[in-house]
PDB file of C-alpha atoms in Angstrom:
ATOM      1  CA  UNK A   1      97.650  44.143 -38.865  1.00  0.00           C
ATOM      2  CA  UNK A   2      95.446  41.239 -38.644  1.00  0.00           C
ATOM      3  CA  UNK A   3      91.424  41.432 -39.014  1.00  0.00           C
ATOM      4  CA  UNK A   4      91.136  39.052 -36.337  1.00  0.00           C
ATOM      5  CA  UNK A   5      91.391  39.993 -32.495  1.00  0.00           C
ATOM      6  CA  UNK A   6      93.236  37.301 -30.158  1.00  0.00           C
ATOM      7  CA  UNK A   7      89.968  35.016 -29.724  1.00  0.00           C
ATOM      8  CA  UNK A   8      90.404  34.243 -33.514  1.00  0.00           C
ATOM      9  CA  UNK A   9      87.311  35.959 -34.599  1.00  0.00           C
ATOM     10  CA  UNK A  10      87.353  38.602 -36.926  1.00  0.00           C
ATOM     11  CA  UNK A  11      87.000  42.026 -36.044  1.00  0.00           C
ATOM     12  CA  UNK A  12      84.049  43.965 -36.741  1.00  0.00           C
ATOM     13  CA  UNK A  13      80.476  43.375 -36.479  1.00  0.00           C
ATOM     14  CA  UNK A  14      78.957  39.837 -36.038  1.00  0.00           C
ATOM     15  CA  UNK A  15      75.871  38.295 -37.017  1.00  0.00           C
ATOM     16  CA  UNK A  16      73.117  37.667 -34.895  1.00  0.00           C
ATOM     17  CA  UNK A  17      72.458  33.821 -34.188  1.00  0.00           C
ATOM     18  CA  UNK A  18      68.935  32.972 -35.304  1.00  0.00           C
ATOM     19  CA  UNK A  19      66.999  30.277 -33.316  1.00  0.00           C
ATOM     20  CA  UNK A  20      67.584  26.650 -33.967  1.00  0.00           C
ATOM     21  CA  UNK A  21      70.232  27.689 -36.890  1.00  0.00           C
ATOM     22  CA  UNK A  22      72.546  29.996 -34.747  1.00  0.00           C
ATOM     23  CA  UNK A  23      74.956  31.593 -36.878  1.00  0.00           C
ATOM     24  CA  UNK A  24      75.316  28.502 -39.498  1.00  0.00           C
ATOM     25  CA  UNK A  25      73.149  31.234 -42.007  1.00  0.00           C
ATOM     26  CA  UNK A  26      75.746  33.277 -42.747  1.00  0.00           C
ATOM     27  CA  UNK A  27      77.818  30.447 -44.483  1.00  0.00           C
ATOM     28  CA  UNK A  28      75.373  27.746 -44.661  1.00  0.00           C
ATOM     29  CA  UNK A  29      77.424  25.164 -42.936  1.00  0.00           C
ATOM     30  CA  UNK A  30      77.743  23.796 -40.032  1.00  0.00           C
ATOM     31  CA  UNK A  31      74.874  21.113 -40.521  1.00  0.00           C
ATOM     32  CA  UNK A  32      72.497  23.896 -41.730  1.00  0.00           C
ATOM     33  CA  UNK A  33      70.444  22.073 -44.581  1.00  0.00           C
ATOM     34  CA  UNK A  34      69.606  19.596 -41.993  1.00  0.00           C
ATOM     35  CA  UNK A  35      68.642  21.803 -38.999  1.00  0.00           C
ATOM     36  CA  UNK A  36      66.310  23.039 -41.748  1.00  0.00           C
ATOM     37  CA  UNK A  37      64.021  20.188 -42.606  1.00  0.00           C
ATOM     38  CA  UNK A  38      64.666  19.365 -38.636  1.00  0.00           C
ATOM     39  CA  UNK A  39      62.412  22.525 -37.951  1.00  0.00           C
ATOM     40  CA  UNK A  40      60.660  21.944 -41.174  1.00  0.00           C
ATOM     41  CA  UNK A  41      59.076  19.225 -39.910  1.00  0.00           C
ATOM     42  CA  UNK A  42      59.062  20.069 -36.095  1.00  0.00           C
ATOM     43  CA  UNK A  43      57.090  22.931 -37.024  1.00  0.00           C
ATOM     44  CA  UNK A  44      54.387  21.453 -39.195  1.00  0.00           C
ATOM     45  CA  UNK A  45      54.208  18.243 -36.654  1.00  0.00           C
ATOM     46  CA  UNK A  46      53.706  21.106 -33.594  1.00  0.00           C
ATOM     47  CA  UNK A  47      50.713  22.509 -36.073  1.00  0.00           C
ATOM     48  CA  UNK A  48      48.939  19.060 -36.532  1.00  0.00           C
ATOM     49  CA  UNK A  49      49.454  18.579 -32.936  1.00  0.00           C
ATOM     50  CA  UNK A  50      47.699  21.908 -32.237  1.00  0.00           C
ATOM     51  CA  UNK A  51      45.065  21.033 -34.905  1.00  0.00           C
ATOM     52  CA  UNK A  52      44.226  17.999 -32.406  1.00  0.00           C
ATOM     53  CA  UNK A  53      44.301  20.340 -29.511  1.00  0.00           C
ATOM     54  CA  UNK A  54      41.799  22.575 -31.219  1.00  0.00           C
ATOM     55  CA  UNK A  55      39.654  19.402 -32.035  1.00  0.00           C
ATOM     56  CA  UNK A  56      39.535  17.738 -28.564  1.00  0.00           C
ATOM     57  CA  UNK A  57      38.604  21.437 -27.738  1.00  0.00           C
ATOM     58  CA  UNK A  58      35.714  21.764 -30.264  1.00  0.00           C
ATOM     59  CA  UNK A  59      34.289  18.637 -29.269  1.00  0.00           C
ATOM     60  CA  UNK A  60      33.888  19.417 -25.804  1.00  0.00           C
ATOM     61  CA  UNK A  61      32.176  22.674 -26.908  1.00  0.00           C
ATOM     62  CA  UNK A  62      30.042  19.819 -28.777  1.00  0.00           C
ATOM     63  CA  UNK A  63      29.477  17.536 -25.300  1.00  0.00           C
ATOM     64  CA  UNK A  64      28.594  20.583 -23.501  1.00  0.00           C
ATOM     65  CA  UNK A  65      26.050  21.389 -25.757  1.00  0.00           C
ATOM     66  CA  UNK A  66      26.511  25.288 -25.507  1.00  0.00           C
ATOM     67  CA  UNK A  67      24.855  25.797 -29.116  1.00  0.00           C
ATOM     68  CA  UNK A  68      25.737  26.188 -32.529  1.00  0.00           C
ATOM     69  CA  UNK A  69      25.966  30.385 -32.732  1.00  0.00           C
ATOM     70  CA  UNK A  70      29.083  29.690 -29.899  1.00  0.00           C
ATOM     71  CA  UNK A  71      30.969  26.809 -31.638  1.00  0.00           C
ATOM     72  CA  UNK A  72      30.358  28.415 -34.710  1.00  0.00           C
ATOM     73  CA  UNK A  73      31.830  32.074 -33.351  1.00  0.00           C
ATOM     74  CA  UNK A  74      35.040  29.806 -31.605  1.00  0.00           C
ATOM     75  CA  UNK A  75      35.863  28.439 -34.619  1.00  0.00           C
ATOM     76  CA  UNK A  76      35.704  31.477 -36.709  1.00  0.00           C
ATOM     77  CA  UNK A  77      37.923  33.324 -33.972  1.00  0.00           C
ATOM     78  CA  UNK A  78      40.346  30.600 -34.602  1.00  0.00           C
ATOM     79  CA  UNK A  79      40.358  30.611 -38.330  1.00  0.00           C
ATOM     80  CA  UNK A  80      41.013  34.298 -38.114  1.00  0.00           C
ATOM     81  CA  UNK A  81      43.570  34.245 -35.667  1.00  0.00           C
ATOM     82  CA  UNK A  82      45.267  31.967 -37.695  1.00  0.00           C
ATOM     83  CA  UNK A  83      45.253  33.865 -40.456  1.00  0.00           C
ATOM     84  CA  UNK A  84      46.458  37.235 -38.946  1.00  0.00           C
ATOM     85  CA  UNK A  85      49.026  35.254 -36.916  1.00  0.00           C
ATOM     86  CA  UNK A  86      50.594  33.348 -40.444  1.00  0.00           C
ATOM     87  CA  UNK A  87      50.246  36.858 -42.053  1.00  0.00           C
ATOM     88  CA  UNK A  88      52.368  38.739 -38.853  1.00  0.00           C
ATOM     89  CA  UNK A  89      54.828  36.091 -38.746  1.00  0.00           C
ATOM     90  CA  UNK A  90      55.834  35.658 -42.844  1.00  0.00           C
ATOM     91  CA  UNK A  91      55.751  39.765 -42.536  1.00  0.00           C
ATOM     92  CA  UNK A  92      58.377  39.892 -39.605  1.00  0.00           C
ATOM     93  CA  UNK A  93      60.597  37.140 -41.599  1.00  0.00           C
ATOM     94  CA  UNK A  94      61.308  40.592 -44.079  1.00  0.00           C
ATOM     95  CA  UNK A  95      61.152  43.534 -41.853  1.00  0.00           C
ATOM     96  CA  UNK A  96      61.438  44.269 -38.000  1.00  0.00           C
ATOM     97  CA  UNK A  97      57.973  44.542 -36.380  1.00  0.00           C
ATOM     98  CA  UNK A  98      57.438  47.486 -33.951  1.00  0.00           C
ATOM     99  CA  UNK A  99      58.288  46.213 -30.663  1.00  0.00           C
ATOM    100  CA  UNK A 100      54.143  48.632 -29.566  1.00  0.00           C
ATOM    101  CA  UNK A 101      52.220  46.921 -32.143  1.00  0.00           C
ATOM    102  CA  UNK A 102      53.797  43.594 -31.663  1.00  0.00           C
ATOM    103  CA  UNK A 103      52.867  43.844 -27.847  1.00  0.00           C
ATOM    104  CA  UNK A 104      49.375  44.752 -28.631  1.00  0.00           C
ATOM    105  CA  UNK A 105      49.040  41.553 -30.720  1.00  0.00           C
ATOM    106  CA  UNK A 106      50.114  39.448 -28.416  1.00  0.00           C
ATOM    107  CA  UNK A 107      47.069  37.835 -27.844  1.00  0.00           C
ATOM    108  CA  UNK A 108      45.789  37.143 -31.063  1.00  0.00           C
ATOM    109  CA  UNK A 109      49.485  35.778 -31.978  1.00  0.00           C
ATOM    110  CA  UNK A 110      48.529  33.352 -29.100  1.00  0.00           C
ATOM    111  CA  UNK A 111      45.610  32.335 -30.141  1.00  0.00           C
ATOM    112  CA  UNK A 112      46.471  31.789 -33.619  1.00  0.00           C
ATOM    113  CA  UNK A 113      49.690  29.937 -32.656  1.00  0.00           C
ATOM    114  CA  UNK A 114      48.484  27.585 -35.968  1.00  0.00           C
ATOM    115  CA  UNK A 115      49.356  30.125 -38.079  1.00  0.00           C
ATOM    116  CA  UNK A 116      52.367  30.939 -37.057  1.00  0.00           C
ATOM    117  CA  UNK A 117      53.819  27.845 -36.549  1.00  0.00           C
ATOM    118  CA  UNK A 118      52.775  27.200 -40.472  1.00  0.00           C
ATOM    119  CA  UNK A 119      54.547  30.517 -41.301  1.00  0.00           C
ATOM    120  CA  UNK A 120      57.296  29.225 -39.701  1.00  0.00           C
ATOM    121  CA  UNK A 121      57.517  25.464 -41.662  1.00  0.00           C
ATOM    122  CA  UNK A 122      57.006  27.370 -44.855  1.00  0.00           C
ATOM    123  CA  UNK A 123      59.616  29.695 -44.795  1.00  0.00           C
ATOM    124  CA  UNK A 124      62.479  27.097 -43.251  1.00  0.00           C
ATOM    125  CA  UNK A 125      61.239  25.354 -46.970  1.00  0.00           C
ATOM    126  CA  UNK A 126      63.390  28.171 -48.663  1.00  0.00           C
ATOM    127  CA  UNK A 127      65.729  29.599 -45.578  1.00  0.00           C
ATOM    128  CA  UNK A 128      65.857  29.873 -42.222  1.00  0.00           C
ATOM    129  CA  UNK A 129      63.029  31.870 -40.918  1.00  0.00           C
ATOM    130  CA  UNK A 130      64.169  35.469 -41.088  1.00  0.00           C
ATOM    131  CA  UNK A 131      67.387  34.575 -42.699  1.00  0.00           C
ATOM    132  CA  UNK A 132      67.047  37.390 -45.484  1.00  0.00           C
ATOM    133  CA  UNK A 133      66.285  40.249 -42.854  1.00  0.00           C
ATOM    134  CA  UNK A 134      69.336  39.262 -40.841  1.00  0.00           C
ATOM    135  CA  UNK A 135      71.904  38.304 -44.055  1.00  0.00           C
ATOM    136  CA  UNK A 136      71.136  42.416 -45.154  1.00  0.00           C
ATOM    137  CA  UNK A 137      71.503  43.852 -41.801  1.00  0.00           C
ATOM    138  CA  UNK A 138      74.618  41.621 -41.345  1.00  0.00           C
ATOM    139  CA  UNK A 139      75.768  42.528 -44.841  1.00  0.00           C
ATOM    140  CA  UNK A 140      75.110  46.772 -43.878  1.00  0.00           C
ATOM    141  CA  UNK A 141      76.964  46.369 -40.886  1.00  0.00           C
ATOM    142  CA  UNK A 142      80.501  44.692 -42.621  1.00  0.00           C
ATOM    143  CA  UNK A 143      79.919  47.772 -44.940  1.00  0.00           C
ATOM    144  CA  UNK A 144      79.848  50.431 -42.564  1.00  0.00           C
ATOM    145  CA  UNK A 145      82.946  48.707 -40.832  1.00  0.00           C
ATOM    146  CA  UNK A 146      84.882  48.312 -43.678  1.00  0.00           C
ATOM    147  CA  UNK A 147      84.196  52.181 -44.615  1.00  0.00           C
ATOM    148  CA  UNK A 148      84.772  53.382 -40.997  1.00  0.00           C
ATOM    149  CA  UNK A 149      87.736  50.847 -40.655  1.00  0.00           C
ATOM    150  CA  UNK A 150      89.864  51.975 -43.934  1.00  0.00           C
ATOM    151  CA  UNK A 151      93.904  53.467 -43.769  1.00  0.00           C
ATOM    152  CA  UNK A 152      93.635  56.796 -43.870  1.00  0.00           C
ATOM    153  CA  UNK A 153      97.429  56.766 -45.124  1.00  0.00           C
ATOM    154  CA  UNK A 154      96.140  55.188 -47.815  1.00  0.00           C
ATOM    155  CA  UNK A 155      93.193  57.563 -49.070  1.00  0.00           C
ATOM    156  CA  UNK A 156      94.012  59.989 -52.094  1.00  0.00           C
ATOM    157  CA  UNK A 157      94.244  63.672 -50.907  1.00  0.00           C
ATOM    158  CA  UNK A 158      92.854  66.522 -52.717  1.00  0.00           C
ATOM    159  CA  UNK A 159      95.241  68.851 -54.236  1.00  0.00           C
TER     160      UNK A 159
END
């Protein structure tokens, strides 16, 4: 019996397409080294963009003259929201993030969109972003087939 079903894919589990690379991980073809600079530099060209954003933004707080304890506090929230929001994003690239505490950061993952678009151009510099996570999950799941899937005609029986 074949290990493919009549669509010509084979049986068993299959991985999960990750965004902008689809499923060209799993073999890393399919135009895969190029998709990755693509969102290499899409990424880090979004976060300079943003960094204008932020500027035009600061310099308004500057025209309006609301003081320097306010400008001072926006710019720290910023900075920090950055941070935590880099920090979230390289984390979820190795492990699944609870789907509570992900919804209570929701906001500060919005606010420090900076971050996380950096987290995402760095790791696309060695994989695709969350690559890893899904190549071991992928890898468990073949596994688990292949165990559950064996001849039973074939296995040795105990005298």
């Amino acid at each position: 019996m074949s290990d493919e079903n009549q669509s010509g894919t084979p049986a068993g589990p299959q991985p999960d397409p990750l965004r902008f690379f689809g499923t060209t991980w799993v073999a890393q073809d399919g135009g895969y080294t190029a998709r990755r600079i693509a969102v290499a530099v899409g990424s880090l060209a979004a976060a300079v963009a943003a960094c204008f954003v932020l500027r035009f933004a600061y310099q308004g707080l500057a025209i309006a003259d609301v003081g320097k304890p306010v400008t001072l506090l926006v710019v720290v929230m910023f900075a920090v929201c950055s941070a935590l929001a880099f920090r979230h994003t390289w984390d979820a690239f190795s492990k699944r993030p609870d789907p509570d505490r992900q919804a209570s950061l929701r906001g500060l993952l919005a606010i420090g969109f900076i971050g996380s678009l950096l987290a995402y151009a760095f790791r696309t510099l060695t994989e695709a972003p969350g690559e890893k996570l899904a190549r071991e999950e992928y890898e468990e799941a073949r596994r688990q087939y292949e165990r559950r899937s064996r001849n039973p005609s074939k296995k040795r029986r105990r005298p």
